[in-house]
Coordinates of C-alpha atoms and ligand atoms in Angstrom, one line a residue:
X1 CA -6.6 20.0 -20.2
X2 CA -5.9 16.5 -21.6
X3 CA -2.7 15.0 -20.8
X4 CA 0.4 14.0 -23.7
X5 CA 0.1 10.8 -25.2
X6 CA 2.2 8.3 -23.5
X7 CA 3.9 5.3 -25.5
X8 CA 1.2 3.1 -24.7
X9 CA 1.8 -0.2 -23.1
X10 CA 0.5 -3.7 -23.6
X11 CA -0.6 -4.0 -20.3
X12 CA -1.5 -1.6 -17.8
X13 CA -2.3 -2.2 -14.1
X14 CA -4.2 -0.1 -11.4
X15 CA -4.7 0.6 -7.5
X16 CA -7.9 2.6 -6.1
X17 CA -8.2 2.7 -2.6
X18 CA -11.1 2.4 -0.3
X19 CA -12.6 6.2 1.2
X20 CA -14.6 7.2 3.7
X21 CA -17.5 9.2 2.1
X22 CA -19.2 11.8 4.5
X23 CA -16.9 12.0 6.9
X24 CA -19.8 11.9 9.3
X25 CA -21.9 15.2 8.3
X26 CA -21.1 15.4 4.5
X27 CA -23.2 13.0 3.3
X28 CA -22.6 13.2 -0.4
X29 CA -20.4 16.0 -0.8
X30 CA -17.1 15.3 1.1
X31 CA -14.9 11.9 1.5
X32 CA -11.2 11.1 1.6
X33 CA -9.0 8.5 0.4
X34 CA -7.4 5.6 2.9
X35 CA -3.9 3.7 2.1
X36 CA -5.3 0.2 2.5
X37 CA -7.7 -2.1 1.6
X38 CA -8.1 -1.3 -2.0
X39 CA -8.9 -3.1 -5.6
X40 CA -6.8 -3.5 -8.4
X41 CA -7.2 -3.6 -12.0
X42 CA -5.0 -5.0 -14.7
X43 CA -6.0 -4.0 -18.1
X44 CA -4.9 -5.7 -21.7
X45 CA -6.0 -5.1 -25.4
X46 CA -7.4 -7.9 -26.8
X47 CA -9.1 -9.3 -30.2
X48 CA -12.5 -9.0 -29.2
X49 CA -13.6 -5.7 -29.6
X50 CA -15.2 -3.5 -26.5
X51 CA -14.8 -4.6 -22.8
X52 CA -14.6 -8.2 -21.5
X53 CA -13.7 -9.0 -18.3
X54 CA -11.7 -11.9 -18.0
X55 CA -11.6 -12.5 -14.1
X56 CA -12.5 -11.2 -10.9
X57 CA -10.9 -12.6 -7.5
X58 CA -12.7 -11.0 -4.2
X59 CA -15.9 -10.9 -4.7
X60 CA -17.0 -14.3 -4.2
X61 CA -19.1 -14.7 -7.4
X62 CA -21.3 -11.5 -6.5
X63 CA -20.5 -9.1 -9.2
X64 CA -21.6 -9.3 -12.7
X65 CA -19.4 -10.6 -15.3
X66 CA -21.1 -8.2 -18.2
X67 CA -18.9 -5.6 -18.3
X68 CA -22.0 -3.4 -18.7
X69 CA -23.4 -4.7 -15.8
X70 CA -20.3 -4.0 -13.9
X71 CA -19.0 -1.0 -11.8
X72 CA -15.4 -1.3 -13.8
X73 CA -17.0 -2.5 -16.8
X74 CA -19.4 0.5 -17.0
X75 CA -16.3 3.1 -16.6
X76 CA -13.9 1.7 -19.0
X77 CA -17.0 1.4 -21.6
X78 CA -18.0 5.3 -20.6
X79 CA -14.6 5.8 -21.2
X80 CA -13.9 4.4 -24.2
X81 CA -17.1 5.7 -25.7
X82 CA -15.8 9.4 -24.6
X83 CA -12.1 8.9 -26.4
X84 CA -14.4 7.0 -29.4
X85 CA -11.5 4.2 -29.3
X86 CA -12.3 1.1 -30.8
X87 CA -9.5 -0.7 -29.1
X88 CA -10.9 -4.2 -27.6
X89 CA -10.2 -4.2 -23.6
X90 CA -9.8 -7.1 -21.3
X91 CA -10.2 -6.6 -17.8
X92 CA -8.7 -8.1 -14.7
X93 CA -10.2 -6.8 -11.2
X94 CA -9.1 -8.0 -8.0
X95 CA -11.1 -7.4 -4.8
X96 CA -9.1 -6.4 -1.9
X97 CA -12.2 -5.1 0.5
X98 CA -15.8 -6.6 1.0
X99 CA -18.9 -5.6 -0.7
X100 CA -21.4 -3.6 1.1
X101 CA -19.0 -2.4 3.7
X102 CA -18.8 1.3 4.0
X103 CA -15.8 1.6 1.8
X104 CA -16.6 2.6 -1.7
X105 CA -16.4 -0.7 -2.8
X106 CA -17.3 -0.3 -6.4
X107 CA -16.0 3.0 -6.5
X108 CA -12.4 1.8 -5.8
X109 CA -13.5 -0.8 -9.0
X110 CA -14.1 2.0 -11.1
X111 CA -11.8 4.2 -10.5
X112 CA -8.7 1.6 -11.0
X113 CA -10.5 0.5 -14.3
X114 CA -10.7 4.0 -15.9
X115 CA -7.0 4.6 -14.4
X116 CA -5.4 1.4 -16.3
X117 CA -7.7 1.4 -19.2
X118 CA -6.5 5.7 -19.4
X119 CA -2.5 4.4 -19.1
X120 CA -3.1 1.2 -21.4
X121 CA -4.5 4.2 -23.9
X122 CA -1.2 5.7 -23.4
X123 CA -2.8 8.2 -21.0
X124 CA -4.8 10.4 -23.1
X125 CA -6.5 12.5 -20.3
X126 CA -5.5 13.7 -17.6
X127 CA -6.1 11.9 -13.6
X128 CA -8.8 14.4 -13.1
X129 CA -10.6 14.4 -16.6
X130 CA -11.3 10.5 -15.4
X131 CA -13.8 11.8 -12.5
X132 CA -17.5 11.5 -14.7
X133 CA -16.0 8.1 -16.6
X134 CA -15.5 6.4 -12.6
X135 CA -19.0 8.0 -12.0
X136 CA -20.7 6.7 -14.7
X137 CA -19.4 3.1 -13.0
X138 CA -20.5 4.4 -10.0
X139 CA -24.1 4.9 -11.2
X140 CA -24.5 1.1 -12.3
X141 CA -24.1 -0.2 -9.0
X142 CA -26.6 2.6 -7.1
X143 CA -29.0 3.6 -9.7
X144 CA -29.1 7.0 -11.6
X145 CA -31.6 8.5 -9.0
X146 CA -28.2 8.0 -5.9
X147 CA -25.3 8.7 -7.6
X148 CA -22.7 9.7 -5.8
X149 CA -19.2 11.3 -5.9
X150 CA -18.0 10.9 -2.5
X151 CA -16.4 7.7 -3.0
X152 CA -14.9 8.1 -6.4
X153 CA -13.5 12.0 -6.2
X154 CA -10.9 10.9 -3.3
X155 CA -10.3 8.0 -4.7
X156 CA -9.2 8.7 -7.6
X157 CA -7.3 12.1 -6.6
X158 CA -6.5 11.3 -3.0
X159 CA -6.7 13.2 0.4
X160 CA -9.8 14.9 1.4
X161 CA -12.6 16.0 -1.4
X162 CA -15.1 18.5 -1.4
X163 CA -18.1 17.6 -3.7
X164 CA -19.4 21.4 -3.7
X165 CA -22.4 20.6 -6.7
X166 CA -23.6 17.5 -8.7
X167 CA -24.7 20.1 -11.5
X168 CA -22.3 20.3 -12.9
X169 CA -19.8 18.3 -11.0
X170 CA -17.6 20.0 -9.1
X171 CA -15.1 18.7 -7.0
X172 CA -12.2 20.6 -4.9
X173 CA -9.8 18.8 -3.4
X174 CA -9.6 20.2 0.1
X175 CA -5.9 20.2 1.7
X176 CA -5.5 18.5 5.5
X177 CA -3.1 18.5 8.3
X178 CA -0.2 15.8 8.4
X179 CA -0.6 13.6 10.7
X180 CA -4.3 12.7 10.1
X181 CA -4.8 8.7 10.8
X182 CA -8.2 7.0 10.4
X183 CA -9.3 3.7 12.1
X184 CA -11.9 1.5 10.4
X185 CA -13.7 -0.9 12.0
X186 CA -15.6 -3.4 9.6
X187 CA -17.9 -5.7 11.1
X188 CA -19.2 -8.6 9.3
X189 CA -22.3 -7.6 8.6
X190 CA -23.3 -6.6 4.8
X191 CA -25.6 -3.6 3.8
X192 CA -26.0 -2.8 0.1
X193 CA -25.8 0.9 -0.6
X194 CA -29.7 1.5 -1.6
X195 CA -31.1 -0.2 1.2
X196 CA -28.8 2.2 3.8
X197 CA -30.2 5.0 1.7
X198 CA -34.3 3.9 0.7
X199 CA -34.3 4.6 5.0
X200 CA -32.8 8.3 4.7
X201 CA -35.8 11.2 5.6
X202 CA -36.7 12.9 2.7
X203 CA -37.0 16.3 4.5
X204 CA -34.9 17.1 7.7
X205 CA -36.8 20.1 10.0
X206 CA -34.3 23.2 9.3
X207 CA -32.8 23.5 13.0
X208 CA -31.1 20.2 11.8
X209 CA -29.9 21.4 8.7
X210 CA -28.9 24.5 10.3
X211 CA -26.6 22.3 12.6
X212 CA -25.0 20.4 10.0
X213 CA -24.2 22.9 7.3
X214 CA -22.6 24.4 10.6
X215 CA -20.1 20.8 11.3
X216 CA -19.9 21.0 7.2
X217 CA -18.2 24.7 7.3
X218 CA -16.4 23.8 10.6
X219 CA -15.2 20.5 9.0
X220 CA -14.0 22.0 6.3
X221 CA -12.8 25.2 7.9
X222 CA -10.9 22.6 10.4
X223 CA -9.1 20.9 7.8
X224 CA -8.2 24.2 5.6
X225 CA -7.0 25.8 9.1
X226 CA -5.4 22.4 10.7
X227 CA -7.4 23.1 14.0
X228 CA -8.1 19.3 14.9
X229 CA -10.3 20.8 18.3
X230 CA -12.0 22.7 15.6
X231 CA -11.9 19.3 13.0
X232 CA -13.8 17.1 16.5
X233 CA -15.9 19.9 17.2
X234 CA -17.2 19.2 13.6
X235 CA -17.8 15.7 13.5
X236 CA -20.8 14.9 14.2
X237 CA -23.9 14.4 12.0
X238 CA -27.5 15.1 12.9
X239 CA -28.9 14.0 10.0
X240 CA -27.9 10.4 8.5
X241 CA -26.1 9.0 11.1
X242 CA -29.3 8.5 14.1
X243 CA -31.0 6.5 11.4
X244 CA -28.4 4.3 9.9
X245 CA -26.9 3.7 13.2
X246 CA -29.8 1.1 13.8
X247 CA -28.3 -1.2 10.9
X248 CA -25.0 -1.4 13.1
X249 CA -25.0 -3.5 16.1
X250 CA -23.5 -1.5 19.1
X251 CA -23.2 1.4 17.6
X252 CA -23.4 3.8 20.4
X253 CA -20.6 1.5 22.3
X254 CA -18.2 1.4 19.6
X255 CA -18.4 5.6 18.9
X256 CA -17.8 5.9 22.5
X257 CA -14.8 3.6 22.8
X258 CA -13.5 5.2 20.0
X259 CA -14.0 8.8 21.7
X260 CA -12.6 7.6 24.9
X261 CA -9.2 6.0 23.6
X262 CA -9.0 9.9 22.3
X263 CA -10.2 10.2 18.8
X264 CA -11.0 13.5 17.4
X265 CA -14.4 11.8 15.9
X266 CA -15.9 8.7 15.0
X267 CA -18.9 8.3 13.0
X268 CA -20.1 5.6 10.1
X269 CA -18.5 5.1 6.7
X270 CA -19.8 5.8 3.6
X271 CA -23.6 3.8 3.6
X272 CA -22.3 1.6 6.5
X273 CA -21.6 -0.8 8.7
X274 CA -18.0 0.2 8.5
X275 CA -17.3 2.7 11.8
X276 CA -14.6 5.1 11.1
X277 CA -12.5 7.2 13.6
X278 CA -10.4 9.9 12.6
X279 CA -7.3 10.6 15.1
X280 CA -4.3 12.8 15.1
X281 CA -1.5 10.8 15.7
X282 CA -0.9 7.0 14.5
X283 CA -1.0 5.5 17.7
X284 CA -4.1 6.8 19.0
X285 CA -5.8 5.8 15.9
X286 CA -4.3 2.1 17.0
X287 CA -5.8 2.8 20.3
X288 CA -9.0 3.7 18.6
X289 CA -9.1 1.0 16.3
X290 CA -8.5 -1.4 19.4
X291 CA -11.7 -0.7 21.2
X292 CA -13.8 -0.2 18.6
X293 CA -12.5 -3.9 17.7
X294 CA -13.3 -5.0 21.2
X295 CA -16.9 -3.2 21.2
X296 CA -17.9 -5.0 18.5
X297 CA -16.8 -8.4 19.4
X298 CA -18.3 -7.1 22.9
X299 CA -21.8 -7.3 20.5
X300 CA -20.7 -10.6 19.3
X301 CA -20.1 -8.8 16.0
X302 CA -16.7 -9.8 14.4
X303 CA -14.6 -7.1 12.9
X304 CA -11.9 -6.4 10.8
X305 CA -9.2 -3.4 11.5
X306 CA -7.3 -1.2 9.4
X307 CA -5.5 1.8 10.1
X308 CA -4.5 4.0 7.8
X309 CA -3.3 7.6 7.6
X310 CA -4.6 9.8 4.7
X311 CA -4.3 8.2 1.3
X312 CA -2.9 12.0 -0.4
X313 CA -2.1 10.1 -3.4
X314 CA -5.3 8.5 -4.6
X315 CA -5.6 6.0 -7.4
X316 CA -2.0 4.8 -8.8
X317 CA -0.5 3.0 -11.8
X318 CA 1.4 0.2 -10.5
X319 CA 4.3 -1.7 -12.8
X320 CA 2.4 -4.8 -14.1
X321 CA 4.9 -7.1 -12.5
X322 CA 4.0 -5.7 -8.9
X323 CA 3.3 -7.7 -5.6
Ligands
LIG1 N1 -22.7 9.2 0.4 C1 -23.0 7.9 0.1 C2 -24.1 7.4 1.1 C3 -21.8 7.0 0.2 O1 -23.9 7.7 2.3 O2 -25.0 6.8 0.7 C4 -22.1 5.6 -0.1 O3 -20.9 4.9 -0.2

């Protein structure tokens, strides 16, 4: 159901945060929502008519500048072309996490633009009704033949998401235990999203996929039941993670520190480098976050740290005027 029109302002400004997608053995149907790092989008009519966008900070000249061409671009036009509004959109989006990381990079992008282009419209849909408008950003950056909703669902909605079918989409929002904190390590390394996935096996032999619908179930039973022993048991993946573990130098060091400072599980990130560990209190996921720091400098590999506890509110509207 579409939303009340709101009085609609002149200026409208959003937050998306980063997500882990997979959550080690989901790859392409579950992800969840982190507080911090995430992009921002400020969005203003303007004369000229469709979507321009006037800046981006972040990036360090990477991403297009044609809004077509670009992740934020591409939702607000999908958008726009859904509501048939012929308002003329200007587009600020600020860059708060690296490219190629692991962290749903341009999903975060598209998900604030179709949240501030929906509240500089005066809102007329609802936060969920947003989902395929993100996704259509989504698909410029990874091609039509790898979209996916992993990154964008819990980003825009927050918490954990279950992508449970592509055709048509369908996405349930899965609820979690308090206390949930996730350490991400993010070494300086790039991998673009289509190269971590051109090395995937097309067929997996079925005592594998037997396994993993297995951690899926107990994952998602886990979470649903607040059984973190249940939740570790779970979080592993047999099927994605042994091959893109070779794109991340010390790998195997940096899951075991993470296990051994008392993680629940630790596994990769979205399409990688990015290491996530998922822990049930705060400062174990410091702990965590500590040695997996240290195993990659250990590698020589510099890394960045942020931990986080589970982003349940998902994309925001921020005031205009915010810091
Ligand atoms: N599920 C996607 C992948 C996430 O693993 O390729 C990419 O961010």
């Amino acid at each position: 159901m579409s939303a009340a029109r709101h009085p609609a302002p002149a200026i409208a400004r959003a937050f998306a945060p980063a997500t882990v997608a997979n959550v080690g053995c989901g790859f392409d149907i579950l992800g969840f929502a982190v507080a911090a790092p995430g992009d921002e989008v400020i969005a203003r009519r303007c004369e000229t008519p469709s979507v321009t966008i006037a800046c981006i900070t972040g990036d360090g000249g990477q991403l297009p500048r044609e809004a077509s061409a670009n992740t934020a671009g591409a939702a607000a036009l999908a958008l726009l072309a859904h509501l048939g509004d012929p308002t003329g959109i200007e587009l600020e989006l600020h860059k708060h996490m690296p490219l190629g990381s692991g962290l749903g990079s341009s999903a975060a992008s598209a998900v604030a633009a179709v949240v501030a282009v929906n509240a500089l419209l005066g809102k007329p849909l609802a936060r969920n009704e947003l989902l395929p408008f993100a996704l259509a950003g989504e698909r410029v950056s990874c091609g039509p033949g790898a979209v996916h909703a992993d990154n964008v669902a819990p980003a825009l909605l927050g918490g954990f998401v279950l992508v449970r079918g592509y055709a048509p989409l369908d996405v349930v929002p899965l609820p979690a235990p308090d206390g949930l904190y996730c350490a991400l390590a993010l070494p300086d390394l790039e991998v673009r999203t289509l190269d971590a996935r051109s090395i995937l096996p097309r067929s997996i032999p079925l005592r594998d996929a037997v396994t993993q619908w297995g951690n899926v179930a107990g994952l998602v039973a886990g979470l649903l039941l607040a059984d973190h022993a249940l939740i570790a048991r779970s979080l592993r993946d047999v099927v994605v993670e042994p091959v893109r573990a070779t794109l991340i130098p010390g790998f195997d060091e940096v899951k075991r520190a993470a296990l051994a400072a008392g993680a629940l599980g630790c596994g990769i990130s979205g399409a990688c480098p990015t290491m996530f560990a998922l822990s049930d209190a705060e400062a174990t996921a410091a702990r965590a976050g500590a040695a997996m720091r240290a195993a990659f400098l250990a590698e020589g590999v510099d890394c960045a740290l942020y931990i986080s506890g589970v982003n349940r509110a998902g994309a925001q509207v921020l005031p205009p005027d915010a810091k």
